[in-house]
Amino acid sequence: MSELDAHAPLRQDVRLLGQLLGQTLQEQESPVLLELVEDIRKLAKDARAGHEDQYPKLFEKLSKLEPELLVPVARAFSHFLNLANLAEQYHRVRRRREYQQTQRKNQRATMSELYPRLQRDNIDTDTIFETLNTLSIDLVLTAHPTEVTRRTLIQKYDDITQSLETLDTVNLTDIERNRVIENLKRNIVSAWNTDEIRQQRPTPVDEARWGFVTIEQTLWSAVPEYMRELNHWCEENLQRSLPMDFAPFTFSSWMGGDRDGNPNVTAVVTEEVLLLARWMAADLLNRDFENLYTKLSVTHCSDELRQWVGDHPEPYRAYLKPLRDRLFNTKSYLNAQLNKMEWYGDTPILTIDELMKPLKLCHQSLTECGMKEVANGDLLDTIRRLNSFGVTLLRLDVRQESSRHMDAIATITQAIGMGDYSQWDEEQKQRFLISELTSDRPLIPKFLKCSDEVQEVLDTFNMLTRQSIDALGAYVISMAHLPSDVLAVILLQKEAGMKSLMRVVPLFETLEDLQNAEATLKCLLDIDWYREHIQGQQEIMIGYSDSAKDAGFLAAAWVQYQAQEQLTRLCKQYGVQLTLFHGRGGSTSRGGAPSHEAILSQPPGAVNGRIRITEQGEVIRAKFTPFGVAIRTLQRYVAATLEATLIDRPQPDEQWRNMMTSLSENGTQSYRDMLRGDPRFLSYFHHATPEQELQRLPLGSRPAKRRQSGGIETLRAIPWVFAWTQMRLMLPGWLGADVAFQKALQQGKGDLLHEMYERWPFFRMVMGMLEMVLAKSDAQIAAYYERRLAQPEDRSLGQELQSRLEEMIDLVKNITDHSVLLQNNSVIRRSIEVRNPYLDPLHMLQVELMRSARLKQQETPDETRALMITVAGIAAGMRNTG
């Protein structure tokens, strides 16, 4: 089947959804609106097809829209892009099925595709099985303003996806097919009549609840389903079954725990989120136990189980019913906790063992009684869910900035007459911290006078003492610079009275911190007390956002790679098992490569069977919905982690390393010259992009800036990327790399760069990410933003940047030897081409709305809403926006 034929069903789905949306516009609004939208779409499509004389007509039509038409026109194009996303998501499920049905060839990034390569490398089945059993893949869900879809629409979108799947059923009657299409239309009409824009900024609790929805709707079922699929593969190829306790996946979250620069995340909020996560886990487990109670009506059981239930005719039901009831009561207990009420009911279930031991006993009994098929059905699924989600649903990470801990300890040392800790040198700080960590006496005065900020830090640690350690993940220190940053957090946990301490994870995120990461960790590992404390386990978080914002994508990628090499080598020397925690986002400049490629591009030895990765914002739904996509994502993670662990990859050639260092230095210099040296840059960014508007739109719980004063350096990495994405210049993804590549080619290094692309997974991943970001860029759209919004004195800079963008595209095609961008990925290339005629009107509307509001210094409610819709629509069309 040709690539074109393979994607014909996707085109049919997009066409059907577009037709139904058109009918909805006509019936719910007016035929006039549909005609207007079609005229705009045709002008945009013709303009994109090469008839550039249509652009002025398109601009004129959009600029003269009546005020009452702004919102419906913006919504029409935004809705189409969201529907196209749903069709593309489902098409990934369809393609996976086609691979499984035809068995023409093994789908990439699956165990079936990996296994022959493992065999070619003479890796025996024992090693494969043992490594598979020890995989540790922790996916950390984080909320960010790039996720603009309201929860209320998510269910409608899921129903639309379900309808597309039903339409794929080959034996539908005409009546059944019509019913499905009616249901599709019903959901599209319902979505059209739902306000897609939040009226208020979401709270951290809202974001946490949004994260729970993904687990409830797909991951809760997808995890055991994928393990069943993987077990089948192991039995066929390795001649053995996965153990009952097999749990390659765990799930963590930053939603409600990430307080770095977010004053809305307090100790009270974090505790509420922890209770809500437990409630959701209890609810899901209660449903599982209800299901098991219904199905396990069999009468035969082992002697051991019989001792528990006596002569009851249905022993499994008798054994599981009290647990089912206690899970139901656990929800009531947690409701009481959330409402600060006393609890007088039955003892709630709060530990995994309270459920796991009975479930395993039931499994053992069924197996002994010859009912292995029953044991390995829903019962085994529940056991595997417990292994992955526990009774807490997620493990909540806590993140705070290093200076907040320093301020807290400085307040304490001043209160007890020891001076100002923040003014001590690093050696003094370490001596003091180790002394207090080994001391039995309390350090914090009972009635400490302190600022609200310090009190909040102390309240957070006091709150953590009330939590069980199985509900907590890592304590992540952002802007970690020195060993004392890590020791300070351990000391604050100890002083709060935590019985089991959270693991403390320094986040190295600026270029300088990444370059110093090895020295910082070595200093820690040289401390006897610290080495004993970590018990041979060390976790380090690698920051992608701030390093790229600091030095540009190319330099950041190389420094991140080198830091991982150095940390891996150092931990091996000290006999410490290292887990690298990758703080990736959706966009290229924030490390957003496809997960499979990202894992395989790590330095040799850096994965070693263990990895933590953030799944951020809109990427969560893209990777974990619908159900089939969630399974495919889990499949990719296992295959990539196993491959990166078992297949030896050669160290990069010294010539390649030298080339990357040269590219990095030249790229950093060029990037910083622009951001810090060009007096036009800050003004251009402020005016030509929607940066001003994004800061006030209710798109996420965190403020856009860490500090309200200051320039780009205080702006968070996400709105920094988001603003450039909205106007399609995509600057953070390529700026600096253009000059670096140009210099290398001028020096006759073209063959070396092409060799690196062909033979080095890291560099291939870098070039792939650049291709993606450049394919989504558009100099013509960027020029429109600049022409209408930028200050006259800054426009020359915009023209320079657009020219550099075009040159960058040529450079990348030269190095990859591609005639077009994304030559090896026709699906994404075609997707971008299809979306552009729907994105162009949104871009133009956004520009005119911003221009009007800035000139008038005010806007009507309809104008504000229309602007927000354009932001959401462009984000949907661009997909990996932050």
mmCIF file with all atom_site columns, N, CA, C and O in Angstrom, residues 385-416:
data_model
loop_
_atom_site.group_PDB
_atom_site.id
_atom_site.type_symbol
_atom_site.label_atom_id
_atom_site.label_alt_id
_atom_site.label_comp_id
_atom_site.label_asym_id
_atom_site.label_entity_id
_atom_site.label_seq_id
_atom_site.pdbx_PDB_ins_code
_atom_site.Cartn_x
_atom_site.Cartn_y
_atom_site.Cartn_z
_atom_site.occupancy
_atom_site.B_iso_or_equiv
_atom_site.pdbx_formal_charge
_atom_site.auth_seq_id
_atom_site.auth_comp_id
_atom_site.auth_asym_id
_atom_site.auth_atom_id
_atom_site.pdbx_PDB_model_num
ATOM 1   N N  . ARG A 1 385 ? -2.391 -2.659 37.946 1.00 0.00 ? 385 ARG A N  1
ATOM 2   C CA . ARG A 1 385 ? -2.714 -1.249 38.193 1.00 0.00 ? 385 ARG A CA 1
ATOM 3   C C  . ARG A 1 385 ? -2.190 -0.815 39.554 1.00 0.00 ? 385 ARG A C  1
ATOM 4   O O  . ARG A 1 385 ? -1.631 0.277  39.698 1.00 0.00 ? 385 ARG A O  1
ATOM 5   N N  . LEU A 1 386 ? -2.379 -1.669 40.548 1.00 0.00 ? 386 LEU A N  1
ATOM 6   C CA . LEU A 1 386 ? -1.873 -1.345 41.889 1.00 0.00 ? 386 LEU A CA 1
ATOM 7   C C  . LEU A 1 386 ? -0.363 -1.157 41.877 1.00 0.00 ? 386 LEU A C  1
ATOM 8   O O  . LEU A 1 386 ? 0.172  -0.253 42.536 1.00 0.00 ? 386 LEU A O  1
ATOM 9   N N  . ASN A 1 387 ? 0.333  -1.994 41.116 1.00 0.00 ? 387 ASN A N  1
ATOM 10  C CA . ASN A 1 387 ? 1.789  -1.868 41.031 1.00 0.00 ? 387 ASN A CA 1
ATOM 11  C C  . ASN A 1 387 ? 2.200  -0.529 40.436 1.00 0.00 ? 387 ASN A C  1
ATOM 12  O O  . ASN A 1 387 ? 3.225  0.037  40.823 1.00 0.00 ? 387 ASN A O  1
ATOM 13  N N  . SER A 1 388 ? 1.428  -0.021 39.483 1.00 0.00 ? 388 SER A N  1
ATOM 14  C CA . SER A 1 388 ? 1.798  1.220  38.798 1.00 0.00 ? 388 SER A CA 1
ATOM 15  C C  . SER A 1 388 ? 1.253  2.466  39.478 1.00 0.00 ? 388 SER A C  1
ATOM 16  O O  . SER A 1 388 ? 1.928  3.497  39.531 1.00 0.00 ? 388 SER A O  1
ATOM 17  N N  . PHE A 1 389 ? 0.027  2.393  39.983 1.00 0.00 ? 389 PHE A N  1
ATOM 18  C CA . PHE A 1 389 ? -0.629 3.593  40.517 1.00 0.00 ? 389 PHE A CA 1
ATOM 19  C C  . PHE A 1 389 ? -0.749 3.600  42.034 1.00 0.00 ? 389 PHE A C  1
ATOM 20  O O  . PHE A 1 389 ? -0.993 4.656  42.626 1.00 0.00 ? 389 PHE A O  1
ATOM 21  N N  . GLY A 1 390 ? -0.592 2.437  42.653 1.00 0.00 ? 390 GLY A N  1
ATOM 22  C CA . GLY A 1 390 ? -0.716 2.359  44.100 1.00 0.00 ? 390 GLY A CA 1
ATOM 23  C C  . GLY A 1 390 ? -2.096 2.783  44.568 1.00 0.00 ? 390 GLY A C  1
ATOM 24  O O  . GLY A 1 390 ? -3.079 2.723  43.826 1.00 0.00 ? 390 GLY A O  1
ATOM 25  N N  . VAL A 1 391 ? -2.170 3.237  45.832 1.00 0.00 ? 391 VAL A N  1
ATOM 26  C CA . VAL A 1 391 ? -3.436 3.763  46.359 1.00 0.00 ? 391 VAL A CA 1
ATOM 27  C C  . VAL A 1 391 ? -3.394 5.284  46.389 1.00 0.00 ? 391 VAL A C  1
ATOM 28  O O  . VAL A 1 391 ? -4.271 5.929  46.975 1.00 0.00 ? 391 VAL A O  1
ATOM 29  N N  . THR A 1 392 ? -2.360 5.847  45.745 1.00 0.00 ? 392 THR A N  1
ATOM 30  C CA . THR A 1 392 ? -2.214 7.312  45.730 1.00 0.00 ? 392 THR A CA 1
ATOM 31  C C  . THR A 1 392 ? -2.384 7.892  44.337 1.00 0.00 ? 392 THR A C  1
ATOM 32  O O  . THR A 1 392 ? -2.318 9.101  44.168 1.00 0.00 ? 392 THR A O  1
ATOM 33  N N  . LEU A 1 393 ? -2.590 7.040  43.320 1.00 0.00 ? 393 LEU A N  1
ATOM 34  C CA . LEU A 1 393 ? -2.770 7.398  41.913 1.00 0.00 ? 393 LEU A CA 1
ATOM 35  C C  . LEU A 1 393 ? -1.477 7.888  41.278 1.00 0.00 ? 393 LEU A C  1
ATOM 36  O O  . LEU A 1 393 ? -1.066 7.416  40.228 1.00 0.00 ? 393 LEU A O  1
ATOM 37  N N  . LEU A 1 394 ? -0.840 8.872  41.920 1.00 0.00 ? 394 LEU A N  1
ATOM 38  C CA . LEU A 1 394 ? 0.394  9.470  41.431 1.00 0.00 ? 394 LEU A CA 1
ATOM 39  C C  . LEU A 1 394 ? 1.306  9.724  42.621 1.00 0.00 ? 394 LEU A C  1
ATOM 40  O O  . LEU A 1 394 ? 0.849  9.814  43.754 1.00 0.00 ? 394 LEU A O  1
ATOM 41  N N  . ARG A 1 395 ? 2.581  9.869  42.338 1.00 0.00 ? 395 ARG A N  1
ATOM 42  C CA . ARG A 1 395 ? 3.499  10.356 43.366 1.00 0.00 ? 395 ARG A CA 1
ATOM 43  C C  . ARG A 1 395 ? 3.753  11.825 43.077 1.00 0.00 ? 395 ARG A C  1
ATOM 44  O O  . ARG A 1 395 ? 4.209  12.176 41.985 1.00 0.00 ? 395 ARG A O  1
ATOM 45  N N  . LEU A 1 396 ? 3.445  12.671 44.023 1.00 0.00 ? 396 LEU A N  1
ATOM 46  C CA . LEU A 1 396 ? 3.541  14.106 43.792 1.00 0.00 ? 396 LEU A CA 1
ATOM 47  C C  . LEU A 1 396 ? 4.952  14.612 44.074 1.00 0.00 ? 396 LEU A C  1
ATOM 48  O O  . LEU A 1 396 ? 5.463  14.457 45.182 1.00 0.00 ? 396 LEU A O  1
ATOM 49  N N  . ASP A 1 397 ? 5.572  15.182 43.054 1.00 0.00 ? 397 ASP A N  1
ATOM 50  C CA . ASP A 1 397 ? 6.841  15.877 43.253 1.00 0.00 ? 397 ASP A CA 1
ATOM 51  C C  . ASP A 1 397 ? 6.560  17.254 43.857 1.00 0.00 ? 397 ASP A C  1
ATOM 52  O O  . ASP A 1 397 ? 5.497  17.840 43.618 1.00 0.00 ? 397 ASP A O  1
ATOM 53  N N  . VAL A 1 398 ? 7.521  17.748 44.608 1.00 0.00 ? 398 VAL A N  1
ATOM 54  C CA . VAL A 1 398 ? 7.468  19.122 45.097 1.00 0.00 ? 398 VAL A CA 1
ATOM 55  C C  . VAL A 1 398 ? 8.652  19.841 44.478 1.00 0.00 ? 398 VAL A C  1
ATOM 56  O O  . VAL A 1 398 ? 9.761  19.307 44.447 1.00 0.00 ? 398 VAL A O  1
ATOM 57  N N  . ARG A 1 399 ? 8.407  21.042 43.933 1.00 0.00 ? 399 ARG A N  1
ATOM 58  C CA . ARG A 1 399 ? 9.518  21.813 43.371 1.00 0.00 ? 399 ARG A CA 1
ATOM 59  C C  . ARG A 1 399 ? 9.514  23.212 43.969 1.00 0.00 ? 399 ARG A C  1
ATOM 60  O O  . ARG A 1 399 ? 8.476  23.855 44.078 1.00 0.00 ? 399 ARG A O  1
ATOM 61  N N  . GLN A 1 400 ? 10.708 23.650 44.344 1.00 0.00 ? 400 GLN A N  1
ATOM 62  C CA . GLN A 1 400 ? 10.881 25.014 44.848 1.00 0.00 ? 400 GLN A CA 1
ATOM 63  C C  . GLN A 1 400 ? 12.248 25.530 44.427 1.00 0.00 ? 400 GLN A C  1
ATOM 64  O O  . GLN A 1 400 ? 13.177 24.752 44.220 1.00 0.00 ? 400 GLN A O  1
ATOM 65  N N  . GLU A 1 401 ? 12.359 26.832 44.344 1.00 0.00 ? 401 GLU A N  1
ATOM 66  C CA . GLU A 1 401 ? 13.602 27.461 43.896 1.00 0.00 ? 401 GLU A CA 1
ATOM 67  C C  . GLU A 1 401 ? 14.612 27.524 45.040 1.00 0.00 ? 401 GLU A C  1
ATOM 68  O O  . GLU A 1 401 ? 14.245 27.731 46.198 1.00 0.00 ? 401 GLU A O  1
ATOM 69  N N  . SER A 1 402 ? 15.894 27.315 44.730 1.00 0.00 ? 402 SER A N  1
ATOM 70  C CA . SER A 1 402 ? 16.937 27.147 45.751 1.00 0.00 ? 402 SER A CA 1
ATOM 71  C C  . SER A 1 402 ? 17.040 28.324 46.712 1.00 0.00 ? 402 SER A C  1
ATOM 72  O O  . SER A 1 402 ? 17.278 28.135 47.913 1.00 0.00 ? 402 SER A O  1
ATOM 73  N N  . SER A 1 403 ? 16.850 29.542 46.211 1.00 0.00 ? 403 SER A N  1
ATOM 74  C CA . SER A 1 403 ? 17.022 30.706 47.091 1.00 0.00 ? 403 SER A CA 1
ATOM 75  C C  . SER A 1 403 ? 15.978 30.750 48.195 1.00 0.00 ? 403 SER A C  1
ATOM 76  O O  . SER A 1 403 ? 16.211 31.323 49.259 1.00 0.00 ? 403 SER A O  1
ATOM 77  N N  . ARG A 1 404 ? 14.801 30.119 47.962 1.00 0.00 ? 404 ARG A N  1
ATOM 78  C CA . ARG A 1 404 ? 13.760 30.116 49.011 1.00 0.00 ? 404 ARG A CA 1
ATOM 79  C C  . ARG A 1 404 ? 14.202 29.283 50.206 1.00 0.00 ? 404 ARG A C  1
ATOM 80  O O  . ARG A 1 404 ? 13.884 29.617 51.356 1.00 0.00 ? 404 ARG A O  1
ATOM 81  N N  . HIS A 1 405 ? 14.934 28.203 49.954 1.00 0.00 ? 405 HIS A N  1
ATOM 82  C CA . HIS A 1 405 ? 15.446 27.392 51.067 1.00 0.00 ? 405 HIS A CA 1
ATOM 83  C C  . HIS A 1 405 ? 16.572 28.132 51.795 1.00 0.00 ? 405 HIS A C  1
ATOM 84  O O  . HIS A 1 405 ? 16.665 28.077 53.024 1.00 0.00 ? 405 HIS A O  1
ATOM 85  N N  . MET A 1 406 ? 17.405 28.814 51.013 1.00 0.00 ? 406 MET A N  1
ATOM 86  C CA . MET A 1 406 ? 18.492 29.580 51.613 1.00 0.00 ? 406 MET A CA 1
ATOM 87  C C  . MET A 1 406 ? 17.928 30.671 52.520 1.00 0.00 ? 406 MET A C  1
ATOM 88  O O  . MET A 1 406 ? 18.419 30.889 53.638 1.00 0.00 ? 406 MET A O  1
ATOM 89  N N  . ASP A 1 407 ? 16.883 31.346 52.069 1.00 0.00 ? 407 ASP A N  1
ATOM 90  C CA . ASP A 1 407 ? 16.266 32.395 52.888 1.00 0.00 ? 407 ASP A CA 1
ATOM 91  C C  . ASP A 1 407 ? 15.711 31.821 54.183 1.00 0.00 ? 407 ASP A C  1
ATOM 92  O O  . ASP A 1 407 ? 15.818 32.443 55.247 1.00 0.00 ? 407 ASP A O  1
ATOM 93  N N  . ALA A 1 408 ? 15.119 30.630 54.115 1.00 0.00 ? 408 ALA A N  1
ATOM 94  C CA . ALA A 1 408 ? 14.550 30.007 55.315 1.00 0.00 ? 408 ALA A CA 1
ATOM 95  C C  . ALA A 1 408 ? 15.646 29.692 56.328 1.00 0.00 ? 408 ALA A C  1
ATOM 96  O O  . ALA A 1 408 ? 15.501 29.983 57.531 1.00 0.00 ? 408 ALA A O  1
ATOM 97  N N  . ILE A 1 409 ? 16.745 29.107 55.854 1.00 0.00 ? 409 ILE A N  1
ATOM 98  C CA . ILE A 1 409 ? 17.822 28.753 56.786 1.00 0.00 ? 409 ILE A CA 1
ATOM 99  C C  . ILE A 1 409 ? 18.515 30.003 57.310 1.00 0.00 ? 409 ILE A C  1
ATOM 100 O O  . ILE A 1 409 ? 18.898 30.065 58.490 1.00 0.00 ? 409 ILE A O  1
ATOM 101 N N  . ALA A 1 410 ? 18.632 31.038 56.467 1.00 0.00 ? 410 ALA A N  1
ATOM 102 C CA . ALA A 1 410 ? 19.227 32.293 56.930 1.00 0.00 ? 410 ALA A CA 1
ATOM 103 C C  . ALA A 1 410 ? 18.377 32.907 58.045 1.00 0.00 ? 410 ALA A C  1
ATOM 104 O O  . ALA A 1 410 ? 18.913 33.449 59.031 1.00 0.00 ? 410 ALA A O  1
ATOM 105 N N  . THR A 1 411 ? 17.066 32.821 57.912 1.00 0.00 ? 411 THR A N  1
ATOM 106 C CA . THR A 1 411 ? 16.168 33.334 58.961 1.00 0.00 ? 411 THR A CA 1
ATOM 107 C C  . THR A 1 411 ? 16.388 32.580 60.263 1.00 0.00 ? 411 THR A C  1
ATOM 108 O O  . THR A 1 411 ? 16.426 33.173 61.353 1.00 0.00 ? 411 THR A O  1
ATOM 109 N N  . ILE A 1 412 ? 16.573 31.274 60.156 1.00 0.00 ? 412 ILE A N  1
ATOM 110 C CA . ILE A 1 412 ? 16.791 30.442 61.353 1.00 0.00 ? 412 ILE A CA 1
ATOM 111 C C  . ILE A 1 412 ? 18.131 30.765 62.004 1.00 0.00 ? 412 ILE A C  1
ATOM 112 O O  . ILE A 1 412 ? 18.221 30.965 63.227 1.00 0.00 ? 412 ILE A O  1
ATOM 113 N N  . THR A 1 413 ? 19.199 30.845 61.215 1.00 0.00 ? 413 THR A N  1
ATOM 114 C CA . THR A 1 413 ? 20.531 31.105 61.805 1.00 0.00 ? 413 THR A CA 1
ATOM 115 C C  . THR A 1 413 ? 20.593 32.482 62.444 1.00 0.00 ? 413 THR A C  1
ATOM 116 O O  . THR A 1 413 ? 21.255 32.675 63.486 1.00 0.00 ? 413 THR A O  1
ATOM 117 N N  . GLN A 1 414 ? 19.886 33.446 61.874 1.00 0.00 ? 414 GLN A N  1
ATOM 118 C CA . GLN A 1 414 ? 19.865 34.773 62.484 1.00 0.00 ? 414 GLN A CA 1
ATOM 119 C C  . GLN A 1 414 ? 19.072 34.743 63.785 1.00 0.00 ? 414 GLN A C  1
ATOM 120 O O  . GLN A 1 414 ? 19.455 35.389 64.770 1.00 0.00 ? 414 GLN A O  1
ATOM 121 N N  . ALA A 1 415 ? 17.991 33.967 63.800 1.00 0.00 ? 415 ALA A N  1
ATOM 122 C CA . ALA A 1 415 ? 17.153 33.899 65.009 1.00 0.00 ? 415 ALA A CA 1
ATOM 123 C C  . ALA A 1 415 ? 17.887 33.249 66.176 1.00 0.00 ? 415 ALA A C  1
ATOM 124 O O  . ALA A 1 415 ? 17.645 33.595 67.347 1.00 0.00 ? 415 ALA A O  1
ATOM 125 N N  . ILE A 1 416 ? 18.809 32.316 65.891 1.00 0.00 ? 416 ILE A N  1
ATOM 126 C CA . ILE A 1 416 ? 19.526 31.636 66.992 1.00 0.00 ? 416 ILE A CA 1
ATOM 127 C C  . ILE A 1 416 ? 20.924 32.237 67.208 1.00 0.00 ? 416 ILE A C  1
ATOM 128 O O  . ILE A 1 416 ? 21.755 31.663 67.907 1.00 0.00 ? 416 ILE A O  1
#
